[in-house]
Short mmCIF file of C-alpha atoms in Angstrom, two decimals:
data_model
loop_
_atom_site.label_atom_id
_atom_site.label_comp_id
_atom_site.label_asym_id
_atom_site.label_seq_id
_atom_site.Cartn_x
_atom_site.Cartn_y
_atom_site.Cartn_z
CA MET A 1 29.31 -20.04 -14.82
CA SER A 2 29.28 -15.76 -14.81
CA LYS A 3 25.97 -15.99 -16.38
CA GLU A 4 24.74 -16.94 -12.96
CA ALA A 5 27.06 -15.49 -10.15
CA LEU A 6 25.30 -12.25 -12.69
CA ALA A 7 21.75 -13.92 -11.99
CA ARG A 8 22.94 -14.07 -8.14
CA VAL A 9 23.87 -10.45 -7.22
CA LEU A 10 21.14 -9.62 -9.93
CA ALA A 11 18.51 -11.64 -7.20
CA GLU A 12 20.67 -9.70 -4.55
CA ASP A 13 21.19 -6.39 -5.02
CA ARG A 14 18.96 -5.08 -7.88
CA GLY A 15 17.59 -3.24 -5.63
CA ARG A 16 20.23 -1.49 -4.03
CA LEU A 17 21.65 -1.13 -7.66
CA LEU A 18 18.85 0.28 -8.33
CA ALA A 19 18.75 3.19 -5.57
CA ALA A 20 21.74 3.99 -5.42
CA LEU A 21 21.47 5.59 -9.51
CA ILE A 22 18.41 6.77 -8.58
CA ALA A 23 19.75 8.13 -6.17
CA GLY A 24 22.67 9.93 -8.32
CA PHE A 25 20.84 10.81 -11.10
CA ARG A 26 17.38 11.08 -9.66
CA ASP A 27 15.57 9.67 -12.34
CA PHE A 28 13.89 5.69 -12.18
CA ASP A 29 14.15 5.32 -16.44
CA LEU A 30 17.33 6.02 -16.45
CA ALA A 31 18.21 4.46 -13.62
CA GLU A 32 16.61 1.58 -14.74
CA ASP A 33 17.92 1.34 -18.86
CA ALA A 34 21.40 1.92 -16.95
CA LEU A 35 21.44 -0.41 -15.28
CA SER A 36 20.13 -2.86 -17.94
CA ASP A 37 22.81 -1.75 -20.04
CA ALA A 38 25.57 -2.56 -17.06
CA THR A 39 24.00 -6.03 -16.65
CA GLU A 40 23.83 -6.76 -20.79
CA ALA A 41 27.75 -5.19 -20.77
CA ALA A 42 28.89 -8.03 -17.88
CA LEU A 43 26.81 -10.40 -19.28
CA LEU A 44 30.17 -9.88 -21.92
CA HIS A 45 32.67 -8.72 -20.73
CA TRP A 46 32.01 -11.91 -16.89
CA GLY A 47 32.68 -14.40 -19.50
CA ARG A 48 35.20 -13.21 -21.39
CA SER A 49 38.08 -12.13 -18.34
CA GLY A 50 34.98 -13.56 -16.17
CA VAL A 51 33.40 -13.06 -12.91
CA PRO A 52 34.71 -8.98 -11.21
CA ASP A 53 36.14 -9.85 -7.31
CA GLN A 54 34.05 -7.13 -6.44
CA PRO A 55 30.47 -7.25 -9.12
CA ARG A 56 28.30 -5.27 -7.19
CA ALA A 57 30.52 -2.30 -7.25
CA TRP A 58 31.74 -3.17 -10.78
CA LEU A 59 27.89 -3.51 -11.78
CA LEU A 60 27.43 0.27 -10.07
CA THR A 61 30.23 2.01 -11.78
CA VAL A 62 29.34 0.29 -15.41
CA ALA A 63 25.57 1.50 -15.23
CA ARG A 64 27.23 5.06 -13.77
CA ARG A 65 29.02 5.75 -16.89
CA LYS A 66 26.23 3.98 -19.31
CA ALA A 67 23.71 6.38 -17.50
CA LEU A 68 26.10 9.54 -18.06
CA ASP A 69 26.29 8.21 -22.22
CA ARG A 70 22.92 8.63 -22.57
CA LEU A 71 22.16 11.87 -20.73
CA ARG A 72 25.46 13.38 -23.69
CA ARG A 73 23.56 11.48 -26.16
CA ALA A 74 20.42 13.48 -24.57
CA GLN A 75 22.13 16.24 -24.38
CA ARG A 76 24.13 16.30 -29.00
CA ALA A 77 19.86 15.84 -29.76
CA GLY A 78 19.03 19.36 -28.01
CA ALA A 79 17.83 18.45 -24.12
CA ALA A 80 20.11 20.45 -22.42
CA SER A 81 21.68 18.94 -18.84
CA PRO A 82 24.17 20.72 -16.79
CA THR A 83 23.93 18.31 -13.84
CA VAL A 84 26.01 16.07 -16.47
CA ALA A 85 29.61 17.28 -16.36
CA LEU A 86 28.56 17.78 -12.26
CA LEU A 87 27.41 13.94 -12.31
CA ALA A 88 31.15 13.01 -14.10
CA GLU A 89 33.38 14.30 -11.41
CA GLU A 90 31.36 13.01 -8.55
CA PHE A 91 31.48 9.30 -9.87
CA SER A 92 34.98 9.10 -11.45
CA SER A 93 36.78 10.10 -8.22
CA ALA A 94 35.99 6.77 -6.80
CA GLU A 95 37.12 4.07 -9.25
CA THR A 96 35.99 1.13 -7.26
CA PRO A 97 32.60 3.05 -5.21
CA GLU A 98 31.36 2.30 -2.19
CA ILE A 99 27.74 1.44 -2.60
CA PRO A 100 25.74 3.61 -0.14
CA ASP A 101 22.53 1.60 0.60
CA GLU A 102 19.38 4.45 -0.48
CA ARG A 103 16.86 1.86 -0.27
CA LEU A 104 15.44 3.02 2.92
CA ARG A 105 15.04 6.37 0.49
CA LEU A 106 13.51 4.54 -2.30
CA ILE A 107 10.69 3.43 -0.61
CA PHE A 108 9.64 5.68 0.53
CA THR A 109 9.46 7.75 -2.37
CA CYS A 110 7.83 4.81 -4.07
CA CYS A 111 4.93 4.41 -1.79
CA HIS A 112 4.24 8.22 -0.60
CA PRO A 113 0.79 8.81 -0.27
CA ALA A 114 0.84 11.73 -3.33
CA LEU A 115 0.86 8.04 -5.31
CA ASP A 116 -2.30 6.39 -6.58
CA PRO A 117 -1.42 3.12 -3.48
CA LYS A 118 -2.37 0.27 -6.96
CA SER A 119 0.60 2.39 -8.23
CA ARG A 120 2.49 2.94 -5.17
CA VAL A 121 1.95 -1.20 -4.63
CA ALA A 122 3.66 -1.93 -8.23
CA LEU A 123 5.92 0.77 -8.45
CA THR A 124 7.67 -0.70 -5.46
CA LEU A 125 7.70 -4.22 -6.98
CA ARG A 126 9.57 -2.77 -9.79
CA THR A 127 12.09 -1.00 -7.66
CA LEU A 128 12.82 -3.30 -4.95
CA GLY A 129 11.31 -6.42 -5.51
CA GLY A 130 12.93 -5.86 -9.06
CA LEU A 131 10.08 -8.20 -10.75
CA THR A 132 9.06 -7.38 -14.16
CA THR A 133 6.56 -4.88 -15.64
CA VAL A 134 4.57 -8.40 -17.03
CA GLU A 135 5.14 -10.22 -13.97
CA ILE A 136 3.71 -7.11 -11.90
CA ALA A 137 0.74 -6.64 -14.10
CA ARG A 138 0.22 -11.11 -14.11
CA ALA A 139 -0.12 -11.01 -10.45
CA PHE A 140 -2.71 -8.62 -10.62
CA LEU A 141 -3.87 -9.84 -13.50
CA ASP A 142 -3.11 -6.59 -15.46
CA SER A 143 -2.70 -6.57 -19.04
CA GLU A 144 1.63 -6.04 -19.38
CA THR A 145 0.28 -2.53 -21.69
CA ALA A 146 -1.91 -1.29 -18.66
CA MET A 147 0.55 -2.21 -16.17
CA GLY A 148 3.31 -0.23 -18.30
CA GLN A 149 1.12 2.52 -18.76
CA ARG A 150 0.73 2.83 -14.13
CA LEU A 151 4.41 2.89 -14.34
CA SER A 152 5.35 5.19 -16.37
CA ARG A 153 2.60 7.58 -15.33
CA THR A 154 3.77 6.89 -11.48
CA LYS A 155 7.28 7.61 -12.49
CA ALA A 156 6.07 10.79 -14.30
CA LYS A 157 4.48 12.40 -11.07
CA ILE A 158 7.09 11.38 -9.29
CA ALA A 159 9.09 13.36 -11.43
CA ARG A 160 6.82 16.05 -12.41
CA ALA A 161 5.07 16.82 -9.24
CA GLY A 162 8.55 16.87 -7.50
CA ILE A 163 7.61 14.32 -4.45
CA PRO A 164 11.38 13.91 -2.51
CA PHE A 165 13.81 11.31 -2.75
CA VAL A 166 14.29 11.24 1.42
CA VAL A 167 13.60 9.57 4.73
CA PRO A 168 10.92 11.10 6.01
CA GLY A 169 11.80 14.03 8.88
CA PRO A 170 9.68 12.94 12.86
CA ALA A 171 6.46 15.08 11.99
CA ASP A 172 5.98 13.26 9.32
CA TRP A 173 8.00 10.36 9.88
CA ALA A 174 4.64 7.97 11.14
CA ALA A 175 1.99 8.59 9.36
CA ARG A 176 4.80 8.04 5.63
CA LEU A 177 5.82 4.82 7.82
CA GLU A 178 2.46 3.43 7.74
CA SER A 179 1.76 4.17 3.80
CA VAL A 180 4.82 1.62 3.73
CA LEU A 181 3.99 -1.03 6.26
CA THR A 182 0.28 -0.75 3.55
CA VAL A 183 1.85 -1.58 0.60
CA ILE A 184 3.90 -4.39 2.09
CA TYR A 185 0.81 -5.82 3.76
CA LEU A 186 -0.94 -5.11 0.32
CA ILE A 187 2.22 -7.45 -1.52
CA PHE A 188 1.77 -9.37 1.31
CA ASN A 189 -2.18 -10.91 1.28
CA GLU A 190 -2.48 -10.43 -3.03
CA GLY A 191 0.03 -13.34 -2.81
CA TYR A 192 -1.68 -15.38 0.39
CA ALA A 193 -5.26 -15.22 -1.45
CA VAL A 194 -5.60 -18.21 -3.02
CA THR A 195 -6.73 -16.88 -5.97
CA ALA A 196 -8.14 -18.50 -9.41
CA GLY A 197 -6.56 -18.78 -12.38
CA ARG A 198 -3.14 -18.52 -9.94
CA GLY A 199 -0.69 -20.39 -12.32
CA PRO A 200 3.03 -21.91 -11.61
CA ASP A 201 3.99 -19.07 -13.37
CA ARG A 202 2.67 -16.84 -10.38
CA VAL A 203 5.58 -14.95 -8.26
CA ASP A 204 5.30 -15.72 -5.02
CA LEU A 205 3.96 -11.97 -3.78
CA CYS A 206 4.97 -13.30 0.21
CA ALA A 207 8.19 -14.24 -0.02
CA GLU A 208 8.98 -10.48 -1.88
CA ALA A 209 6.69 -8.97 0.81
CA ILE A 210 8.52 -11.06 3.06
CA PHE A 211 12.00 -9.63 1.60
CA LEU A 212 10.85 -6.09 1.92
CA ALA A 213 9.53 -6.51 5.28
CA ARG A 214 13.15 -7.43 6.56
CA MET A 215 15.28 -5.27 4.07
CA LEU A 216 13.37 -3.10 6.14
CA ASN A 217 14.10 -3.79 9.78
CA GLU A 218 17.97 -4.37 8.15
CA GLN A 219 17.09 -0.45 7.70
CA ARG A 220 15.05 0.03 10.55
CA PRO A 221 15.58 -2.17 13.51
CA SER A 222 13.97 -1.37 16.78
CA GLU A 223 11.10 0.84 14.88
CA PRO A 224 8.15 -2.05 16.60
CA GLU A 225 5.32 -1.59 14.31
CA VAL A 226 8.43 -2.04 11.38
CA GLN A 227 8.77 -4.74 13.51
CA GLY A 228 4.92 -5.81 14.07
CA LEU A 229 4.21 -6.15 10.50
CA LEU A 230 7.04 -8.55 10.07
CA ALA A 231 6.09 -10.89 12.17
CA LEU A 232 2.08 -10.81 10.99
CA LEU A 233 3.69 -12.03 7.94
CA LEU A 234 6.26 -14.19 9.11
CA LEU A 235 3.57 -15.70 11.60
CA THR A 236 0.90 -16.23 8.92
CA ASP A 237 2.92 -17.12 6.75
CA ALA A 238 4.00 -20.00 8.58
CA ARG A 239 1.29 -21.37 8.08
CA ARG A 240 0.86 -21.10 4.55
CA ALA A 241 1.30 -25.58 3.81
CA ALA A 242 -1.23 -26.00 6.45
CA ARG A 243 -3.94 -23.56 5.09
CA LEU A 244 -4.97 -26.16 2.17
CA ASP A 245 -6.26 -29.61 2.25
CA ALA A 246 -6.43 -31.14 -1.66
CA GLY A 247 -8.03 -27.70 -2.77
CA THR A 248 -10.53 -27.10 0.31
CA LEU A 249 -9.38 -24.21 2.74
CA VAL A 250 -8.88 -25.35 6.07
CA PRO A 251 -9.52 -22.66 8.82
CA LEU A 252 -7.31 -21.99 12.28
CA ASP A 253 -8.88 -24.21 14.28
CA ALA A 254 -8.18 -27.04 11.78
CA GLN A 255 -5.05 -26.82 10.60
CA ASP A 256 -2.66 -30.23 11.02
CA ARG A 257 -0.08 -28.41 13.62
CA SER A 258 2.67 -30.39 12.48
CA LEU A 259 2.63 -28.86 9.27
CA TRP A 260 3.06 -24.70 10.59
CA ASP A 261 6.98 -24.06 9.97
CA ARG A 262 8.28 -23.83 13.40
CA GLY A 263 11.35 -21.68 12.55
CA LEU A 264 8.46 -18.73 10.97
CA ILE A 265 6.77 -18.76 13.99
CA ASP A 266 9.52 -18.65 16.69
CA GLU A 267 11.87 -16.60 15.07
CA GLY A 268 8.07 -14.34 14.80
CA GLU A 269 6.89 -14.35 17.65
CA ALA A 270 10.46 -13.09 18.98
CA LEU A 271 9.82 -9.41 17.00
CA ILE A 272 6.37 -9.30 18.62
CA GLU A 273 7.42 -9.91 22.50
CA GLN A 274 10.01 -8.04 21.75
CA ALA A 275 8.23 -5.33 19.41
CA LEU A 276 5.67 -4.89 22.52
CA THR A 277 8.49 -3.96 25.16
CA ARG A 278 8.11 -0.86 23.74
CA ARG A 279 5.07 0.05 24.85
CA ALA A 280 4.76 1.17 21.82
CA PRO A 281 1.63 -0.28 20.12
CA GLY A 282 0.26 0.07 16.22
CA PRO A 283 -2.09 -2.15 14.40
CA PHE A 284 0.53 -4.14 12.88
CA GLN A 285 2.13 -5.30 16.01
CA ILE A 286 -1.51 -5.66 17.64
CA LYS A 287 -2.71 -8.48 14.44
CA ALA A 288 0.16 -9.59 14.73
CA ALA A 289 -0.19 -10.60 18.69
CA ILE A 290 -3.35 -11.86 17.54
CA ALA A 291 -2.11 -13.55 15.27
CA ALA A 292 0.69 -15.51 17.49
CA LEU A 293 -1.65 -16.05 20.09
CA HIS A 294 -4.15 -18.04 17.24
CA MET A 295 -1.38 -20.30 17.17
CA GLY A 296 -0.98 -21.12 20.93
CA ASP A 297 -2.94 -24.26 21.99
CA PRO A 298 -5.26 -23.67 23.51
CA VAL A 299 -5.70 -20.54 22.16
CA ASP A 300 -5.93 -17.68 24.81
CA ARG A 301 -9.61 -16.42 23.55
CA ALA A 302 -10.34 -13.78 26.70
CA GLN A 303 -7.03 -12.43 25.46
CA VAL A 304 -8.09 -12.25 21.39
CA LEU A 305 -10.72 -10.09 22.90
CA LEU A 306 -8.21 -7.33 24.09
CA LEU A 307 -6.38 -7.38 22.03
CA TYR A 308 -9.61 -6.34 19.07
CA ASP A 309 -10.61 -3.33 22.04
CA SER A 310 -6.93 -2.58 20.61
CA LEU A 311 -7.24 -2.96 17.34
CA LEU A 312 -10.77 -1.08 17.25
CA ARG A 313 -8.75 2.25 18.93
CA PHE A 314 -6.73 2.49 15.62
CA GLU A 315 -8.81 1.76 13.44
CA PRO A 316 -12.35 1.69 13.79
CA THR A 317 -13.76 0.07 10.63
CA PRO A 318 -16.30 -2.32 9.91
CA VAL A 319 -14.11 -4.78 9.35
CA VAL A 320 -12.18 -5.06 12.41
CA ARG A 321 -16.04 -4.67 14.15
CA LEU A 322 -16.76 -8.10 12.38
CA ASN A 323 -13.21 -9.65 13.71
CA ARG A 324 -14.18 -8.87 16.84
CA ALA A 325 -17.51 -9.44 17.37
CA VAL A 326 -16.26 -13.37 15.68
CA ALA A 327 -13.95 -13.27 19.12
CA LEU A 328 -16.81 -12.47 21.39
CA ALA A 329 -18.26 -15.67 20.42
CA GLU A 330 -15.34 -17.36 20.45
CA VAL A 331 -15.23 -16.44 24.48
CA GLY A 332 -18.70 -17.74 24.52
CA ALA A 333 -21.50 -14.20 23.60
CA PRO A 334 -22.48 -16.10 20.16
CA GLU A 335 -26.24 -14.13 20.74
CA ALA A 336 -24.02 -10.99 21.31
CA ALA A 337 -22.03 -11.00 18.60
CA LEU A 338 -24.20 -12.73 16.43
CA ALA A 339 -26.23 -8.85 17.24
CA GLN A 340 -23.45 -7.44 16.71
CA VAL A 341 -22.18 -8.53 13.19
CA GLU A 342 -25.94 -8.34 12.05
CA ALA A 343 -25.84 -4.48 12.72
CA LEU A 344 -22.37 -4.23 9.53
CA ALA A 345 -25.07 -5.96 8.09
CA VAL A 346 -25.46 -2.45 5.68
CA ASP A 347 -21.40 -1.64 5.60
CA LEU A 348 -20.40 -4.57 4.42
CA ALA A 349 -23.23 -6.13 2.29
CA THR A 350 -20.45 -7.20 -0.47
CA TYR A 351 -17.70 -8.24 2.08
CA GLN A 352 -16.94 -12.40 1.80
CA PRO A 353 -15.30 -12.62 5.14
CA PHE A 354 -19.02 -11.47 6.84
CA HIS A 355 -21.41 -13.34 5.20
CA ALA A 356 -19.05 -16.46 5.75
CA ALA A 357 -19.36 -15.24 9.14
CA HIS A 358 -22.87 -13.97 9.60
CA ALA A 359 -23.86 -17.68 8.38
CA ALA A 360 -21.28 -19.58 11.11
CA LEU A 361 -23.23 -17.22 13.74
CA LEU A 362 -26.23 -18.12 12.54
CA SER A 363 -25.91 -22.15 12.01
CA ARG A 364 -24.06 -21.87 15.98
CA THR A 365 -27.15 -19.84 16.96
CA GLY A 366 -29.81 -22.75 15.49
CA ARG A 367 -30.96 -20.66 12.91
CA LEU A 368 -30.56 -22.65 10.41
CA LYS A 369 -32.68 -21.33 7.69
CA LYS A 370 -31.25 -18.30 7.68
CA ALA A 371 -27.78 -19.46 7.85
CA ALA A 372 -28.16 -21.73 4.59
CA GLN A 373 -29.28 -18.47 2.45
CA ALA A 374 -25.60 -16.07 3.85
CA TYR A 375 -23.47 -19.21 3.43
CA ALA A 376 -25.09 -18.98 -0.30
CA ARG A 377 -24.23 -15.57 -0.26
CA ALA A 378 -20.61 -16.12 0.59
CA ILE A 379 -20.03 -18.75 -1.76
CA ASP A 380 -21.81 -16.20 -4.97
CA LEU A 381 -19.22 -13.78 -3.16
CA SER A 382 -16.43 -16.09 -3.38
CA GLY A 383 -13.03 -15.10 -5.13
CA ASN A 384 -11.01 -18.83 -5.47
CA GLU A 385 -11.91 -22.06 -5.46
CA ALA A 386 -10.16 -23.15 -2.08
CA GLU A 387 -12.51 -20.81 0.13
CA THR A 388 -15.40 -21.71 -1.74
CA ALA A 389 -15.08 -25.32 -1.97
CA PHE A 390 -15.20 -24.76 1.93
CA LEU A 391 -17.71 -22.87 2.00
CA ARG A 392 -19.56 -24.94 0.27
CA ALA A 393 -18.82 -28.09 2.96
CA ARG A 394 -20.52 -26.32 5.55
CA LEU A 395 -23.50 -25.50 3.44
CA ALA A 396 -23.48 -29.20 2.89
CA ASP A 397 -23.48 -29.94 6.38
CA LEU A 398 -25.54 -27.34 7.77
CA ALA A 399 -28.19 -28.58 4.83
CA GLY A 400 -27.72 -32.43 6.36
CA ASN A 401 -28.92 -31.21 10.02
CA LEU A 402 -31.18 -28.97 8.35
CA THR A 403 -33.33 -31.79 6.73
CA LYS A 404 -33.07 -33.68 9.66
CA LYS A 405 -34.24 -31.12 11.99
CA GLU A 406 -37.71 -31.05 9.64
CA ALA A 407 -38.14 -34.41 9.31
CA GLU A 408 -37.87 -33.25 13.23
CA GLN A 409 -40.44 -31.21 13.30
CA SER A 410 -43.04 -32.24 10.88
CA SER A 411 -42.97 -35.78 12.83
CA ALA A 412 -43.46 -33.81 16.42
CA GLN A 413 -46.23 -31.65 14.53
CA VAL A 414 -47.69 -34.71 13.53
CA GLN A 415 -47.78 -35.99 16.66
CA GLN A 416 -49.51 -32.31 18.61
CA GLY A 417 -51.86 -32.79 15.48
CA GLY A 418 -50.34 -30.60 12.87
CA GLU A 419 -49.87 -27.45 14.65
CA ASP A 420 -48.69 -24.73 12.74
CA THR A 421 -45.13 -23.30 14.08
CA MET B 1 9.19 24.12 -7.76
CA LYS B 2 6.97 26.58 -8.12
CA TYR B 3 3.34 25.11 -6.43
CA ILE B 4 -0.35 26.23 -6.92
CA ALA B 5 -1.96 25.12 -4.09
CA LEU B 6 -5.72 25.83 -5.45
CA ILE B 7 -8.35 25.85 -2.92
CA TYR B 8 -12.05 24.47 -2.70
CA TYR B 9 -14.29 25.19 -0.77
CA ASP B 10 -18.59 24.65 -0.68
CA PRO B 11 -19.79 27.85 -1.33
CA ALA B 12 -23.25 26.22 0.73
CA GLN B 13 -21.23 26.00 3.34
CA GLU B 14 -18.57 27.88 4.24
CA PRO B 15 -18.72 30.90 6.24
CA GLN B 16 -17.34 33.14 3.21
CA SER B 17 -14.86 35.77 5.40
CA GLY B 18 -15.66 34.94 9.11
CA ALA B 19 -12.35 37.13 11.11
CA SER B 20 -11.08 34.44 12.78
CA MET B 21 -10.43 33.01 9.29
CA ASN B 22 -9.08 35.97 8.40
CA GLU B 23 -7.03 36.16 11.06
CA ALA B 24 -5.84 32.52 10.07
CA TYR B 25 -4.73 33.95 6.43
CA PHE B 26 -3.03 36.50 7.98
CA ASP B 27 -0.73 34.69 9.54
CA LEU B 28 -0.36 32.26 6.04
CA ASN B 29 0.61 34.57 4.59
CA ARG B 30 3.20 36.16 7.06
CA ARG B 31 4.75 33.38 7.54
CA ALA B 32 5.19 32.25 4.50
CA VAL B 33 6.92 35.72 3.41
CA GLU B 34 8.80 35.35 5.96
CA ALA B 35 10.19 31.51 4.48
CA GLY B 36 10.24 33.66 1.46
CA VAL B 37 8.40 30.45 -0.40
CA LEU B 38 5.30 33.40 -1.17
CA VAL B 39 5.57 34.33 -5.35
CA ALA B 40 1.50 35.10 -5.35
CA GLY B 41 -2.00 33.94 -3.21
CA ASP B 42 -5.56 35.33 -3.92
CA ALA B 43 -8.37 35.14 -2.66
CA LEU B 44 -11.45 35.14 -5.60
CA HIS B 45 -14.68 36.89 -5.38
CA PRO B 46 -17.71 34.17 -5.04
CA PRO B 47 -18.77 31.66 -7.97
CA ALA B 48 -22.03 33.77 -8.62
CA THR B 49 -19.81 36.66 -10.22
CA ALA B 50 -17.69 33.94 -12.67
CA THR B 51 -18.03 34.41 -16.01
CA THR B 52 -17.37 31.51 -18.41
CA LEU B 53 -16.33 31.58 -21.97
CA ARG B 54 -14.94 30.12 -25.90
CA VAL B 55 -14.79 30.56 -28.87
CA ARG B 56 -15.88 28.56 -31.45
CA GLY B 57 -15.34 29.52 -35.19
CA GLY B 58 -14.39 33.20 -34.31
CA ARG B 59 -17.26 34.03 -32.45
CA THR B 60 -17.21 34.23 -28.70
CA GLU B 61 -19.67 32.44 -26.85
CA THR B 62 -19.93 34.20 -23.14
CA MET B 63 -22.26 32.00 -20.08
CA ASP B 64 -23.27 33.49 -16.25
CA GLY B 65 -21.56 31.20 -14.10
CA PRO B 66 -18.32 29.50 -13.07
CA PHE B 67 -16.75 26.87 -15.45
CA ALA B 68 -17.88 23.43 -13.94
CA ASP B 69 -21.30 24.10 -12.53
CA THR B 70 -19.89 21.27 -9.10
CA LYS B 71 -21.01 21.04 -4.78
CA GLU B 72 -16.87 22.32 -4.44
CA GLN B 73 -15.85 25.79 -5.82
CA LEU B 74 -12.59 27.80 -6.26
CA GLY B 75 -12.08 29.88 -4.46
CA GLY B 76 -8.58 31.03 -4.08
CA TYR B 77 -5.00 29.97 -4.47
CA TYR B 78 -1.11 30.32 -3.44
CA ILE B 79 2.29 29.94 -5.62
CA PHE B 80 4.45 28.65 -3.86
CA ASP B 81 8.70 28.67 -4.28
CA CYS B 82 9.36 25.24 -2.74
CA PRO B 83 11.76 22.83 -2.98
CA ASP B 84 10.26 19.92 -3.22
CA LEU B 85 5.97 18.46 -2.88
CA ASP B 86 6.90 17.38 0.60
CA SER B 87 6.94 20.92 1.39
CA ALA B 88 4.71 22.57 -1.54
CA LEU B 89 2.07 19.75 0.94
CA ALA B 90 3.20 21.28 4.48
CA TRP B 91 2.62 24.72 3.71
CA ALA B 92 -1.02 23.67 1.36
CA ALA B 93 -2.14 22.17 4.51
CA GLN B 94 -1.78 25.11 6.60
CA ILE B 95 -4.08 27.20 4.52
CA PRO B 96 -6.52 27.18 6.56
CA SER B 97 -9.46 26.19 4.23
CA ALA B 98 -7.94 23.17 4.35
CA GLN B 99 -10.46 21.87 7.25
CA VAL B 100 -13.21 22.92 5.79
CA GLY B 101 -12.74 22.07 2.11
CA ALA B 102 -9.90 21.05 -0.16
CA ILE B 103 -6.77 21.44 -1.82
CA GLU B 104 -5.35 20.51 -4.59
CA VAL B 105 -1.93 21.25 -5.34
CA ARG B 106 -0.30 21.06 -8.67
CA PRO B 107 3.53 21.57 -9.68
CA LEU B 108 3.95 24.83 -12.49
CA ILE B 109 5.12 24.10 -15.41
CA VAL B 110 8.72 26.13 -15.67
CA PHE B 111 9.15 26.86 -19.37
CA GLU B 112 13.27 27.89 -19.98
#
C-alpha cells in the first residue's frame, strides 16, 4: 500500500523533487543521494505509520534534512562548507514546504550548449525523466559503466565550469530553447527508431520525450516552438501502431488509418494550429505542420512542398534538401527530384534514407538496374530489421519487374535481329 | 568565479594587428574594466618567438617553437571574473578574434 503510494509519488514528481533539491543545494549528486535517502526513509515510515497527507512535501523535507546531514558529515571530515548553517536555517523555517517548481531551470541546465550533446540527453533523462543509469545505458546501447562515467563527467563539468541554474534571458532564449527542444526530439527519435536488439526491458523513450515536452509546454505555455515540438511528437506517436506490419515497416501512405490514434492527432493538430496563429514560425512548427498534412486525406502535396521550402530557410541541410526533393517528386516532377537527390550523393553517402529515396526515384523513372543497386546499398546501411524487411520487399518487387523487362527486351531484340541496345 | 579565455587564431590568416582590430580590443578592454570583470588580459608575440622546454632527468631540453605545432595557435588571453559560465561566454563572444579564430573558456581553480 505505502510502497505503491511511494512509487506513484516518485513516478509523477521525482523530477520536480530533484529540481527543488538541486535548486537549493546546487549539487546534482547530493540531491540524488538525498532523495534516495528520503525514499528509503519513506519505505520505513510510511509502512509503519501510514502515508502522510502531503507525501511530496514529506519527501522534500526529509530529503533536505538528509542532504544537510550529508553536508555536515562532509564538513566534519574536513571539507569547508559555510553554507550548511544558512541552508539549515532557510529550510527549518517552513515545516511543510511549498514545493517550488524548478524544472524549467533544471532542463535548461541539463541541455546547456557547453555540454556534449549525448550527455545533455543522458542527464535530462536521468534528472527530469527519472530513468536509472542502467535504463539510459540500455536505451543507447552503452555499457552501464560508460554511461555512469558520462553522467559523472557531465555533473562535474556543470559544477566546475559554473554552468548556472537559471532560465536564460531574452538575449539567449531562442538559441537555448532550441537546444532543449533538440534534446527532447533526439530522445523521441531514439525511441521511435525500431532498433535491432530492442528488448522488452527497454524503456519507452517516446513516452519520456512526450512527458518532457508536455512539462515544458506547461512551464512555458504559448511558446510556439514548444507547441510545435509537442505537436510533432504527438502526431508521430499517433501512427505508432500502424507503422509496422508483421515486422515490416509500412510507409505512411500505405498505413491502415484506422490504427492511428485519433485523440493524439486531434491534440497535435489543435496545438499546431494554435502555434501557427502566433506568426513566429520555426523548424518544429513546420515539421509538425508537414506531419499533419501527411495525415490528411487526400494529402495536400503542393502545400507540403511549400512547407519544405520554409523549412530549408531554417535548416539548409542536405537532409532537408532530400526531403524537399521527395516532396517535389510527389507533386509530379520525379525527374527534377531525381537530379536534386543525386546532387546530394556525396553529402549523404552513408545516410540510409538517401539511398532508399534515390532507389524509389530511380525505379519510378524506369531506371530499374540502378534502382536495384541503390536498394542494395540502403539495405547495407539499414540499422534495423523492420526497415530492412521493407527495403528487401521493394528490391524483390523490382527484381521481378526487372526480369520481366529483360525478358521483353531480349524477345524484342530477337525480333529486331539482335541489335545492341 | 574566474575564467580564462584563451584566444586561438591562425597566424597564416588573421591580419596581425589591423587598426580596426586594435580599436575593437581597446573597446572591449574599456567595457570589461567598467563592468568590473577584467582581471587580466594580454596579447602574445607570434608563435615563431616561442621557446618550449622540458626538464628530463635533471636536464633542461630547450626547443624552438610553440608546444603544439597546430594550425591555430594561442595568441592571447583574458581572465574574466564572472558569476557563472553564461556570463563568461558572453564576454568571450565579444573578443574580436572570436570572429576569425576560436576562444576556449575554462574556469580557474581557486586554492583556498
